[in-house]
GROMACS .gro file of N, CA and C in nm:
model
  363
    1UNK      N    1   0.085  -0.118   0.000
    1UNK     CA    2   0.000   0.000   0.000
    1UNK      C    3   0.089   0.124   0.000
    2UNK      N    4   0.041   0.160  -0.083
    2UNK     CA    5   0.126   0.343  -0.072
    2UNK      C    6   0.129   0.458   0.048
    3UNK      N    7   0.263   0.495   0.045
    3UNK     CA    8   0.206   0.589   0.146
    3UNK      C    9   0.151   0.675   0.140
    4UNK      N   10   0.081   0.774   0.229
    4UNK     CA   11   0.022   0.904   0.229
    4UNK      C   12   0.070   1.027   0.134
    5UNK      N   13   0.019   1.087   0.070
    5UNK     CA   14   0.097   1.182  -0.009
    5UNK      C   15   0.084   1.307   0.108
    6UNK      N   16   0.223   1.366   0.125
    6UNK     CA   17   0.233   1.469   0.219
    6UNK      C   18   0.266   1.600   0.098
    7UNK      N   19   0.277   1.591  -0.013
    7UNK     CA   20   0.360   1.691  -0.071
    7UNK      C   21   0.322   1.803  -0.106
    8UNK      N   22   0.313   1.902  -0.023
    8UNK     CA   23   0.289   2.038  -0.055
    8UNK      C   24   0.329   2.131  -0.186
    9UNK      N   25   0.235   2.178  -0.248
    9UNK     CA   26   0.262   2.311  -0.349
    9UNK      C   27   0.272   2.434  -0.324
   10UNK      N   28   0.368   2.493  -0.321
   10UNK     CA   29   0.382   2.644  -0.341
   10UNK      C   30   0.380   2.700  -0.435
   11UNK      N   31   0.269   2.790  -0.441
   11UNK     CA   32   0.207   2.850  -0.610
   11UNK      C   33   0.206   3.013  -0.588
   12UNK      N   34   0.299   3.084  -0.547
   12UNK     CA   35   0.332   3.214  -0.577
   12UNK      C   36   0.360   3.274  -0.683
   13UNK      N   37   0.301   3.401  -0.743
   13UNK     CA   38   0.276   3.497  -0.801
   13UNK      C   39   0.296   3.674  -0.799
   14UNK      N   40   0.413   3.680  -0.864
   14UNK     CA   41   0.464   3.834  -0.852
   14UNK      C   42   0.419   3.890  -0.962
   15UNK      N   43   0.417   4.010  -0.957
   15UNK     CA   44   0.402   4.142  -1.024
   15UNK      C   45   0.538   4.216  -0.992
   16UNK      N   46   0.627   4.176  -1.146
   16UNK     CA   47   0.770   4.266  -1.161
   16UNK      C   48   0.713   4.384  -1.194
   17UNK      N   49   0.824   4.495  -1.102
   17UNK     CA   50   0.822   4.595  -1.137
   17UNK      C   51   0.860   4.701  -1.256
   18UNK      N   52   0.798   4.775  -1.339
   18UNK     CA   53   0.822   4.809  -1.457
   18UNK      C   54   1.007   4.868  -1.515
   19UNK      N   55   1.042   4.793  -1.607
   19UNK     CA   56   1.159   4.775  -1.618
   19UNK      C   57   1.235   4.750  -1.541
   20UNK      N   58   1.188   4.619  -1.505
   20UNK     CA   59   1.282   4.533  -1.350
   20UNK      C   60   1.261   4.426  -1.412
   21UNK      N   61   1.198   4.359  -1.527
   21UNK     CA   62   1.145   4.180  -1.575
   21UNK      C   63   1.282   4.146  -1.603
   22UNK      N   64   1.409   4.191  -1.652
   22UNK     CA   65   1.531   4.123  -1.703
   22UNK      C   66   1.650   4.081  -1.592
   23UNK      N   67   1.587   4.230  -1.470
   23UNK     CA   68   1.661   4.239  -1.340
   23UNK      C   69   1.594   4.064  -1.296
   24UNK      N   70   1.467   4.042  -1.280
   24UNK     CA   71   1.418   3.947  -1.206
   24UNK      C   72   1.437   3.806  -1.225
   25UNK      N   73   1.441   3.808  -1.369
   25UNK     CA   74   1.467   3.737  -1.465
   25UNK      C   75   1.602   3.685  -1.448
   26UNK      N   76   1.681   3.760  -1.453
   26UNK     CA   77   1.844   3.724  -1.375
   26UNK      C   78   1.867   3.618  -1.253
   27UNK      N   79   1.770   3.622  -1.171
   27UNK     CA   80   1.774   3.572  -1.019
   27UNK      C   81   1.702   3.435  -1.045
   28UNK      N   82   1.669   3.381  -1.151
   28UNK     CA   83   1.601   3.253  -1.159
   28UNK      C   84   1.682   3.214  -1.158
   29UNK      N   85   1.847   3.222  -1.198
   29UNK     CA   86   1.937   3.085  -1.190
   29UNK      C   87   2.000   3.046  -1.086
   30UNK      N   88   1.993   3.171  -0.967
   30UNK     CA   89   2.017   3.179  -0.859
   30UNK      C   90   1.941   3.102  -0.728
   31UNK      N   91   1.786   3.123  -0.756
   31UNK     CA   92   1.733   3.039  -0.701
   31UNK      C   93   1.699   2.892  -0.726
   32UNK      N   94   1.713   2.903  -0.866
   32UNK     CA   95   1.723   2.743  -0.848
   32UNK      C   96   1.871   2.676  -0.854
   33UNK      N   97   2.004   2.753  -0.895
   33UNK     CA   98   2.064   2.656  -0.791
   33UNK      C   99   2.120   2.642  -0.642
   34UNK      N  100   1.999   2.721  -0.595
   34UNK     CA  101   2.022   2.646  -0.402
   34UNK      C  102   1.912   2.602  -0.421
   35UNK      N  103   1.805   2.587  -0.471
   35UNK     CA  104   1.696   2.511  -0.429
   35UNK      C  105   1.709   2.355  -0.460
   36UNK      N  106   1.823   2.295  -0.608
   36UNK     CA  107   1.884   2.199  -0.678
   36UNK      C  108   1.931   2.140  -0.547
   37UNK      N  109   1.988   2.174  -0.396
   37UNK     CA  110   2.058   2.084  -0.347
   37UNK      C  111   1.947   2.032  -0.207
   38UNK      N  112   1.802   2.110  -0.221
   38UNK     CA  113   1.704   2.070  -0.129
   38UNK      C  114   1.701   1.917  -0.157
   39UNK      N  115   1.671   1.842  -0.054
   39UNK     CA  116   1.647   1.690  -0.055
   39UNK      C  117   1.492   1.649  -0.078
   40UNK      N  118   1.407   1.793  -0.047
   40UNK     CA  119   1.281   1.733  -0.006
   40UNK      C  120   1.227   1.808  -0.129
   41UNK      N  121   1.264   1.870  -0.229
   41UNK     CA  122   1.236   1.946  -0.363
   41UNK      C  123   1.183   1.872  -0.411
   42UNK      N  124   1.047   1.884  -0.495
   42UNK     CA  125   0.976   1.760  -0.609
   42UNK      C  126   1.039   1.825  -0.714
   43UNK      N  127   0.988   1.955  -0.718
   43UNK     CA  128   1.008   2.025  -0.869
   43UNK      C  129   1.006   2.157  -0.856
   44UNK      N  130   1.074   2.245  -0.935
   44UNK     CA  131   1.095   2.376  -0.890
   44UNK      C  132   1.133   2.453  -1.039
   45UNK      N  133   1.071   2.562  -1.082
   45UNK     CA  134   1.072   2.618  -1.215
   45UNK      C  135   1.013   2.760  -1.222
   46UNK      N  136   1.033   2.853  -1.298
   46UNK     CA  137   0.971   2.981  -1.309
   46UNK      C  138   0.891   2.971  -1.486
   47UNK      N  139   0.801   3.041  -1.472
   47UNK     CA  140   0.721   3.052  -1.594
   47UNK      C  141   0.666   3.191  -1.565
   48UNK      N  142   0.680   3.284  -1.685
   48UNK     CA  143   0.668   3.433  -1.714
   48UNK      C  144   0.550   3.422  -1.806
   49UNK      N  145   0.455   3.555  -1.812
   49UNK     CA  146   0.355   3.608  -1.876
   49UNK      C  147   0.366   3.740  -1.853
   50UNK      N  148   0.437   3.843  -1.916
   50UNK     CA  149   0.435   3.972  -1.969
   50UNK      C  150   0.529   3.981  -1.802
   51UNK      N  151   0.456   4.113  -1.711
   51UNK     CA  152   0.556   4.150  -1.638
   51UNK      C  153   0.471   4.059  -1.479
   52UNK      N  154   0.459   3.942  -1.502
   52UNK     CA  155   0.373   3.820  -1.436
   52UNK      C  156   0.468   3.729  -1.411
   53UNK      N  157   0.501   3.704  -1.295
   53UNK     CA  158   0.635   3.580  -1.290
   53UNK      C  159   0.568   3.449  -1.171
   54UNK      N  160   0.537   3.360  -1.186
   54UNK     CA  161   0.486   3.237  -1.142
   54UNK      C  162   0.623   3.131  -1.131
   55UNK      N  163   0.603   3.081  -0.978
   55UNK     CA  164   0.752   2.983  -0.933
   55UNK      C  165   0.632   2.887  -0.895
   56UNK      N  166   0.678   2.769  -1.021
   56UNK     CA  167   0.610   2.628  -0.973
   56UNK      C  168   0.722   2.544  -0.901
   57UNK      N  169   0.687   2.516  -0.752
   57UNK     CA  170   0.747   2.406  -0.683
   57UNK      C  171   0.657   2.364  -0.592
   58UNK      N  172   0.761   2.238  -0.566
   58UNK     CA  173   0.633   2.133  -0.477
   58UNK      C  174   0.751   2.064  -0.416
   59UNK      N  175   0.701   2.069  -0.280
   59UNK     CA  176   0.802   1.959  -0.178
   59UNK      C  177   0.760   1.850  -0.099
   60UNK      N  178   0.852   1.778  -0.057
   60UNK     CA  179   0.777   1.654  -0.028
   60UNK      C  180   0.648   1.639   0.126
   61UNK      N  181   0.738   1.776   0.217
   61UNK     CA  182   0.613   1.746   0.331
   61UNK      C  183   0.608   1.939   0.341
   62UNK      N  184   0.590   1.966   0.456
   62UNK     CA  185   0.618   2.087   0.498
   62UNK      C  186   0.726   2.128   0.566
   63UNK      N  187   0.788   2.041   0.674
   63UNK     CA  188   0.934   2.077   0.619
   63UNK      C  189   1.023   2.153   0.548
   64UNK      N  190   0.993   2.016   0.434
   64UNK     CA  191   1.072   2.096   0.304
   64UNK      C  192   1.046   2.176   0.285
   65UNK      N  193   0.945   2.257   0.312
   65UNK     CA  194   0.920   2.362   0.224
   65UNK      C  195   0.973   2.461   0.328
   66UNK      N  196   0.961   2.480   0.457
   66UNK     CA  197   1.026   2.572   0.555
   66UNK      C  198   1.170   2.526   0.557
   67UNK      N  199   1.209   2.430   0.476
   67UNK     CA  200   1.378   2.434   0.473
   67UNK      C  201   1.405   2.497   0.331
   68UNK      N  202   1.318   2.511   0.262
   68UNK     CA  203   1.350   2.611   0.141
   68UNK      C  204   1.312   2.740   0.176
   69UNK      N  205   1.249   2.784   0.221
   69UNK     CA  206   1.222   2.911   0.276
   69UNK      C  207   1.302   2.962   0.333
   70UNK      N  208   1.411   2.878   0.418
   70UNK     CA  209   1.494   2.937   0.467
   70UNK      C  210   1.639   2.934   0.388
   71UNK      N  211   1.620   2.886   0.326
   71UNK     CA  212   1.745   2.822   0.205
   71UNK      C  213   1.775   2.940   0.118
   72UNK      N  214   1.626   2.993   0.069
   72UNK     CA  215   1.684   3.123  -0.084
   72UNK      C  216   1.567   3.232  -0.021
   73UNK      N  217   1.589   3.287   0.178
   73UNK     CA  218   1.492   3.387   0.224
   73UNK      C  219   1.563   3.504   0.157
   74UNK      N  220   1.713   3.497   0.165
   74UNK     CA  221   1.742   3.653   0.143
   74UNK      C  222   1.727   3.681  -0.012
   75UNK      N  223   1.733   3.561  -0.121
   75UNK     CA  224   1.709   3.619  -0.210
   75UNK      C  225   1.557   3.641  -0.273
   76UNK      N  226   1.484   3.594  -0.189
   76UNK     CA  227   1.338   3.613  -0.203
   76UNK      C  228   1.308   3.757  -0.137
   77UNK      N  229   1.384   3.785  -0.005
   77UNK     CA  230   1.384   3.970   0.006
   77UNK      C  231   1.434   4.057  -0.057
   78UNK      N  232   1.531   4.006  -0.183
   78UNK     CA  233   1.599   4.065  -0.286
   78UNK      C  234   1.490   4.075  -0.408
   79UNK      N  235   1.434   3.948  -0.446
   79UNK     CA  236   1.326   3.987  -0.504
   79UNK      C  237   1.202   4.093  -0.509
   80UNK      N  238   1.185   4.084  -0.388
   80UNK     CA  239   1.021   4.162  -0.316
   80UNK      C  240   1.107   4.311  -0.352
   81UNK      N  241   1.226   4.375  -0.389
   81UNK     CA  242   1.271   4.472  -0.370
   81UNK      C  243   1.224   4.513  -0.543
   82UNK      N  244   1.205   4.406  -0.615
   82UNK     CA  245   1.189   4.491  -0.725
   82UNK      C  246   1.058   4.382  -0.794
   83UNK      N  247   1.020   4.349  -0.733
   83UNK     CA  248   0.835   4.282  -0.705
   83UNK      C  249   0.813   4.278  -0.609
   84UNK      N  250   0.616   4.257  -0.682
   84UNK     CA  251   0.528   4.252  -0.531
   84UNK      C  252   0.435   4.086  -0.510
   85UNK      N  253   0.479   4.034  -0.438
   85UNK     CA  254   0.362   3.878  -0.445
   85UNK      C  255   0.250   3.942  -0.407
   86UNK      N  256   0.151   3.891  -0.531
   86UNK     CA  257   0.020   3.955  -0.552
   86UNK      C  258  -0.030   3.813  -0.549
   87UNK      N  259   0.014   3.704  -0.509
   87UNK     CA  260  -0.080   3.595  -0.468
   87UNK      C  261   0.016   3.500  -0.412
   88UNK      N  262  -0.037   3.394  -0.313
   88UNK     CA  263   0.050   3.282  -0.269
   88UNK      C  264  -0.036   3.178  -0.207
   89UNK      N  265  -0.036   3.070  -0.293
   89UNK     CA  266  -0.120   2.975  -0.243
   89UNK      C  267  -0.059   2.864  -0.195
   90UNK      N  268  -0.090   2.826  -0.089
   90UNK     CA  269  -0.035   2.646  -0.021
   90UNK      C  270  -0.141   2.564  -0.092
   91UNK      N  271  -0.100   2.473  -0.144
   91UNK     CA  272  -0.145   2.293  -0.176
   91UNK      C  273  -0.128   2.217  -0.069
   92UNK      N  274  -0.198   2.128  -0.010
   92UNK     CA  275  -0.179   2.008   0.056
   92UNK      C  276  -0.263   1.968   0.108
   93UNK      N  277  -0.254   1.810   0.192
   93UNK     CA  278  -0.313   1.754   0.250
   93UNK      C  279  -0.313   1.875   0.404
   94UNK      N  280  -0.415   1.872   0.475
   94UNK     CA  281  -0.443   1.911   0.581
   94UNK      C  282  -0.325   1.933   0.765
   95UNK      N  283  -0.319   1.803   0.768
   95UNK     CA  284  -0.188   1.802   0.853
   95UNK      C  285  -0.065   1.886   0.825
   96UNK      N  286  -0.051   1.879   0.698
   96UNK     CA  287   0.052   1.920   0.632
   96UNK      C  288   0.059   2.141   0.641
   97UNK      N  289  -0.039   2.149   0.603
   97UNK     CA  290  -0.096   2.290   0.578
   97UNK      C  291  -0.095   2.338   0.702
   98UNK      N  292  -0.114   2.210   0.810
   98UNK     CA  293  -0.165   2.355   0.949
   98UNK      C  294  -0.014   2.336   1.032
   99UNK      N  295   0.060   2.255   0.966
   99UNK     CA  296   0.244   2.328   1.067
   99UNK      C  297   0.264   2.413   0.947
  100UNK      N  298   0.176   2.477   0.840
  100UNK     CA  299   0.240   2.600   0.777
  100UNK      C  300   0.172   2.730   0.802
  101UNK      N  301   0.094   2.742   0.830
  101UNK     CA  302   0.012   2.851   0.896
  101UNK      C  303   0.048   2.973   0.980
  102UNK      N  304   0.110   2.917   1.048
  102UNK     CA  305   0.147   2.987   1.152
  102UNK      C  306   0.277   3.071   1.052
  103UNK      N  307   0.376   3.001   1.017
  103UNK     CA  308   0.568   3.049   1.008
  103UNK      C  309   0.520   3.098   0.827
  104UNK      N  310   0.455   3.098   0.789
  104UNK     CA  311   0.356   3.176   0.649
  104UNK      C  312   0.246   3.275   0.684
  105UNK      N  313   0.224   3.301   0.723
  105UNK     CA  314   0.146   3.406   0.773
  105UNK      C  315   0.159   3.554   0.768
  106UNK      N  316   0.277   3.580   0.756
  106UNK     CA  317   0.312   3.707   0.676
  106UNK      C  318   0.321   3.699   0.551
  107UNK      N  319   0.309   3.623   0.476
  107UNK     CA  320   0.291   3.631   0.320
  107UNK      C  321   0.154   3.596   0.252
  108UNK      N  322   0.061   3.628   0.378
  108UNK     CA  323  -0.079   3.597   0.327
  108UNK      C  324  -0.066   3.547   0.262
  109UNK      N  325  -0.095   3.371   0.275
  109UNK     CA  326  -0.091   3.295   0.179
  109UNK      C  327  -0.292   3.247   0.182
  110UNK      N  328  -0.291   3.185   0.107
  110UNK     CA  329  -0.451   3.127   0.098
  110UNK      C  330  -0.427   2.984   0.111
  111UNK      N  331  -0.466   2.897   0.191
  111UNK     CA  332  -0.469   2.745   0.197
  111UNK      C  333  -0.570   2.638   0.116
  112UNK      N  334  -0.501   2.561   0.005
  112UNK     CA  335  -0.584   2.462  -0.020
  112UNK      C  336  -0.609   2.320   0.055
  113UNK      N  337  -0.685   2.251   0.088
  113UNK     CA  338  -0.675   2.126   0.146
  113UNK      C  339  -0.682   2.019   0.046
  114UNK      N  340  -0.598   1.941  -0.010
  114UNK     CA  341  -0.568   1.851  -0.083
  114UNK      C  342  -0.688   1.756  -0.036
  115UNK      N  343  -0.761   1.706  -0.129
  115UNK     CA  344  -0.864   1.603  -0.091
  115UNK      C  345  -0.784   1.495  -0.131
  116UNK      N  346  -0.875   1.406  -0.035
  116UNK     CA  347  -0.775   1.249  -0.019
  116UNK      C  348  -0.840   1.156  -0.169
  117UNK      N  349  -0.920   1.180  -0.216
  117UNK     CA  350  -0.930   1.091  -0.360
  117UNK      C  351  -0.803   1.083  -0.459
  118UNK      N  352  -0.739   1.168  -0.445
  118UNK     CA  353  -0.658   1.148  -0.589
  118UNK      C  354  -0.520   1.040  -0.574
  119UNK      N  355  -0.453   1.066  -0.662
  119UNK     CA  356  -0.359   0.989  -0.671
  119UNK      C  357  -0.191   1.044  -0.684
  120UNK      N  358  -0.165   0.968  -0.636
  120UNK     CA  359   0.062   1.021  -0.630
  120UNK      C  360   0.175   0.879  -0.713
  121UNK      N  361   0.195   0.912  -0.764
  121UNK     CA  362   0.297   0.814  -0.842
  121UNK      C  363   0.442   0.846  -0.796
   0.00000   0.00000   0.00000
């Protein structure tokens, strides 16, 4: 039997600041390579739409994800200096979501609760 899927999504959304997209744009190789040596990393990538910057990653519990948070914080306060997160959503199963609540909470995030029907490969 499989185990439980614990793996949280972090689905944040900036708004670069006008003639800052190439500045911001710069710092993707930066964050992903310290995020490359996380253990608990599923997947981690940036995808752009005009001056719209979206970081798809997903980690294996919550944990991971507060050990990446603390992994690339200063360059995520380097970011916020020339963007604004205009959205931040948590993915997960329930357990998982409420040890993030609290140490996320200044980044107004919005919580999803992963329903238990689906499936993890």
């Amino acid at each position: 039997m499989p185990s439980p899927d614990r793996v949280c999504t972090l689905v944040p959304y900036f708004e670069v600041a006008d003639g800052k997209l190439d500045d911001f744009k710069a710092m993707f190789p930066k964050f992903v390579d310290r995020t490359r040596s996380e253990p608990g990393c599923v997947h981690y990538a940036f995808s752009v739409e005009g001056a719209n910057v979206h970081c798809r990653e997903g980690y294996d519990d919550a944990a991971a994800v507060l050990a990446h948070l603390d992994n690339v914080g200063d360059l995520l306060g380097q970011a916020l200096q020339i963007a604004r997160l205009v959205r931040l959503e948590v993915h997960g199963p329930a357990a998982e979501l409420d040890k993030l609540r609290e140490p996320l909470a200044k980044l107004g995030p919005r919580f999803f609760v992963l329903d238990e029907g689906g499936i993890r490969r």
